[in-house]
mmCIF file of C-alpha atoms in Angstrom:
data_model
loop_
_atom_site.group_PDB
_atom_site.id
_atom_site.type_symbol
_atom_site.label_atom_id
_atom_site.label_comp_id
_atom_site.label_asym_id
_atom_site.label_seq_id
_atom_site.Cartn_x
_atom_site.Cartn_y
_atom_site.Cartn_z
ATOM 1 C CA ALA A 288 -0.133 -0.154 -0.286
ATOM 2 C CA GLY A 289 1.431 3.549 -0.534
ATOM 3 C CA ALA A 290 0.257 6.567 -1.861
ATOM 4 C CA GLN A 291 -1.506 7.502 -5.211
ATOM 5 C CA ILE A 292 -0.168 11.089 -6.737
ATOM 6 C CA ASP A 293 -2.548 12.134 -9.144
ATOM 7 C CA ILE A 294 -1.293 15.081 -11.123
ATOM 8 C CA TRP A 295 -5.630 16.768 -11.955
ATOM 9 C CA HIS A 296 -6.023 16.636 -7.784
ATOM 10 C CA HIS A 297 -2.593 18.484 -7.715
ATOM 11 C CA THR A 298 -3.329 20.880 -10.254
ATOM 12 C CA ARG A 299 -7.325 21.738 -9.690
ATOM 13 C CA GLY A 300 -7.017 20.947 -5.244
ATOM 14 C CA PRO A 301 -4.361 22.686 -2.669
ATOM 15 C CA THR A 302 -1.089 20.663 -3.014
ATOM 16 C CA THR A 303 1.734 23.170 -3.872
ATOM 17 C CA TRP A 304 4.516 22.162 -6.201
ATOM 18 C CA PRO A 305 6.774 22.779 -2.745
ATOM 19 C CA ASP A 306 4.694 19.886 -1.738
ATOM 20 C CA LEU A 307 5.513 17.610 -4.452
ATOM 21 C CA GLU A 308 8.685 18.495 -4.009
ATOM 22 C CA ALA A 309 8.691 17.168 -0.671
ATOM 23 C CA VAL A 310 6.963 13.882 -0.852
ATOM 24 C CA GLU A 311 8.525 10.518 0.295
ATOM 25 C CA LEU A 312 9.180 8.613 -2.756
ATOM 26 C CA ASP A 313 9.358 5.400 -0.706
ATOM 27 C CA ALA A 314 5.528 6.122 -0.316
ATOM 28 C CA VAL A 315 4.398 6.579 -3.636
ATOM 29 C CA THR A 316 2.570 3.769 -5.367
ATOM 30 C CA TYR A 317 2.117 5.555 -8.526
ATOM 31 C CA LEU A 318 1.419 8.204 -10.270
ATOM 32 C CA GLU A 319 -1.547 9.331 -12.130
ATOM 33 C CA PHE A 320 -1.063 11.445 -14.645
ATOM 34 C CA ASP A 321 -3.923 12.978 -17.296
ATOM 35 C CA ASP A 322 -4.218 16.825 -18.651
ATOM 36 C CA GLY A 323 -7.256 19.149 -18.191
ATOM 37 C CA PRO A 324 -8.427 21.878 -20.469
ATOM 38 C CA PRO A 325 -9.610 24.834 -18.811
ATOM 39 C CA MET A 326 -12.446 24.273 -16.100
ATOM 40 C CA LEU A 327 -16.554 25.303 -17.669
ATOM 41 C CA GLY A 328 -17.659 26.305 -14.647
ATOM 42 C CA ASP A 329 -17.116 24.960 -10.904
ATOM 43 C CA ASP A 330 -18.234 21.957 -11.107
ATOM 44 C CA LEU A 331 -15.952 19.791 -10.167
ATOM 45 C CA LEU A 332 -17.639 16.473 -10.319
ATOM 46 C CA HIS A 333 -18.074 16.830 -13.888
ATOM 47 C CA GLU A 334 -14.571 18.411 -14.386
ATOM 48 C CA LEU A 335 -13.063 14.904 -12.685
ATOM 49 C CA MET A 336 -15.122 13.149 -14.556
ATOM 50 C CA GLU A 337 -16.018 14.144 -18.353
ATOM 51 C CA ARG A 338 -12.900 16.787 -18.842
ATOM 52 C CA ARG A 339 -9.419 14.698 -18.332
ATOM 53 C CA VAL A 340 -7.703 15.213 -21.737
ATOM 54 C CA PHE A 341 -4.016 13.385 -22.537
ATOM 55 C CA PRO A 342 -0.712 14.778 -21.348
ATOM 56 C CA GLY A 343 -0.390 17.825 -23.355
ATOM 57 C CA GLU A 344 -4.143 18.457 -24.488
ATOM 58 C CA GLY A 345 -4.819 20.912 -21.969
ATOM 59 C CA GLU A 346 -3.086 23.303 -19.649
ATOM 60 C CA PHE A 347 -2.030 21.290 -16.163
ATOM 61 C CA GLU A 348 1.976 21.846 -15.672
ATOM 62 C CA THR A 349 2.382 17.950 -17.040
ATOM 63 C CA GLN A 350 6.214 18.640 -17.732
ATOM 64 C CA ARG A 351 6.570 20.189 -14.295
ATOM 65 C CA PHE A 352 5.088 17.104 -11.995
ATOM 66 C CA ALA A 353 6.494 14.810 -14.501
ATOM 67 C CA ASP A 354 10.293 17.030 -14.043
ATOM 68 C CA ILE A 355 10.042 16.517 -10.439
ATOM 69 C CA PHE A 356 9.392 13.322 -9.921
ATOM 70 C CA ARG A 357 11.991 12.344 -12.832
ATOM 71 C CA ARG A 358 14.378 15.112 -11.070
ATOM 72 C CA ARG A 359 14.269 12.585 -7.911
ATOM 73 C CA GLY A 360 14.401 8.903 -8.969
ATOM 74 C CA TYR A 361 11.017 8.476 -9.469
ATOM 75 C CA ASP A 362 10.911 5.067 -11.238
ATOM 76 C CA GLY A 363 7.742 3.442 -10.625
ATOM 77 C CA MET A 364 3.934 3.088 -11.973
ATOM 78 C CA VAL A 365 2.608 5.427 -14.307
ATOM 79 C CA SER A 366 -0.721 5.363 -15.023
ATOM 80 C CA VAL A 367 -2.850 8.056 -17.441
ATOM 81 C CA GLU A 368 -5.847 8.200 -16.517
ATOM 82 C CA VAL A 369 -7.972 10.059 -18.975
ATOM 83 C CA LEU A 370 -11.609 10.325 -18.043
ATOM 84 C CA ASN A 371 -13.703 11.402 -20.421
ATOM 85 C CA GLY A 372 -17.269 10.273 -21.874
ATOM 86 C CA ASP A 373 -15.612 10.917 -25.221
ATOM 87 C CA TRP A 374 -13.087 8.318 -25.090
ATOM 88 C CA ARG A 375 -15.601 5.686 -23.335
ATOM 89 C CA LYS A 376 -17.187 5.711 -26.093
ATOM 90 C CA ARG A 377 -13.508 4.599 -28.885
ATOM 91 C CA ASP A 378 -12.170 1.751 -28.960
ATOM 92 C CA LEU A 379 -9.788 0.413 -26.041
ATOM 93 C CA ARG A 380 -6.587 0.127 -28.373
ATOM 94 C CA GLU A 381 -7.099 3.596 -29.610
ATOM 95 C CA TYR A 382 -7.101 4.874 -26.175
ATOM 96 C CA ALA A 383 -4.235 3.056 -25.248
ATOM 97 C CA ALA A 384 -2.156 4.100 -28.229
ATOM 98 C CA ARG A 385 -3.074 7.689 -27.864
ATOM 99 C CA ALA A 386 -1.820 7.265 -24.415
ATOM 100 C CA TYR A 387 1.547 6.124 -25.044
ATOM 101 C CA GLU A 388 1.940 8.682 -27.573
ATOM 102 C CA THR A 389 1.024 11.274 -25.570
ATOM 103 C CA SER A 390 2.278 10.192 -22.220
ATOM 104 C CA ALA A 391 5.985 8.573 -23.251
ATOM 105 C CA GLN A 392 7.870 12.178 -23.794
ATOM 106 C CA TYR A 393 7.615 12.428 -20.519
ATOM 107 C CA TRP A 394 8.718 9.690 -19.209
ATOM 108 C CA LEU A 395 11.799 7.923 -21.049
#
């Protein structure tokens, strides 16, 4: 067991970049990686469950997030979590390919 750190919750929540810098890497089980467009309103549940996009396709500081963990030596699992109603209707193989295409550059 351990902590999972999600860029969506970091960006839309109260944590700061220094908070991420201070995380004990031994406590991290995995990272969740995605992006988000500018919010349409204040309905965080809708934003969370329907409007995530692939890394590099929104306004999150995806490179900064990845750099913090890579610089510190993180070599654990990174899960691409794009909760998006449009993508739920598409082929899983297409999703997997898009997840790799948009995410590998940050972690390899």
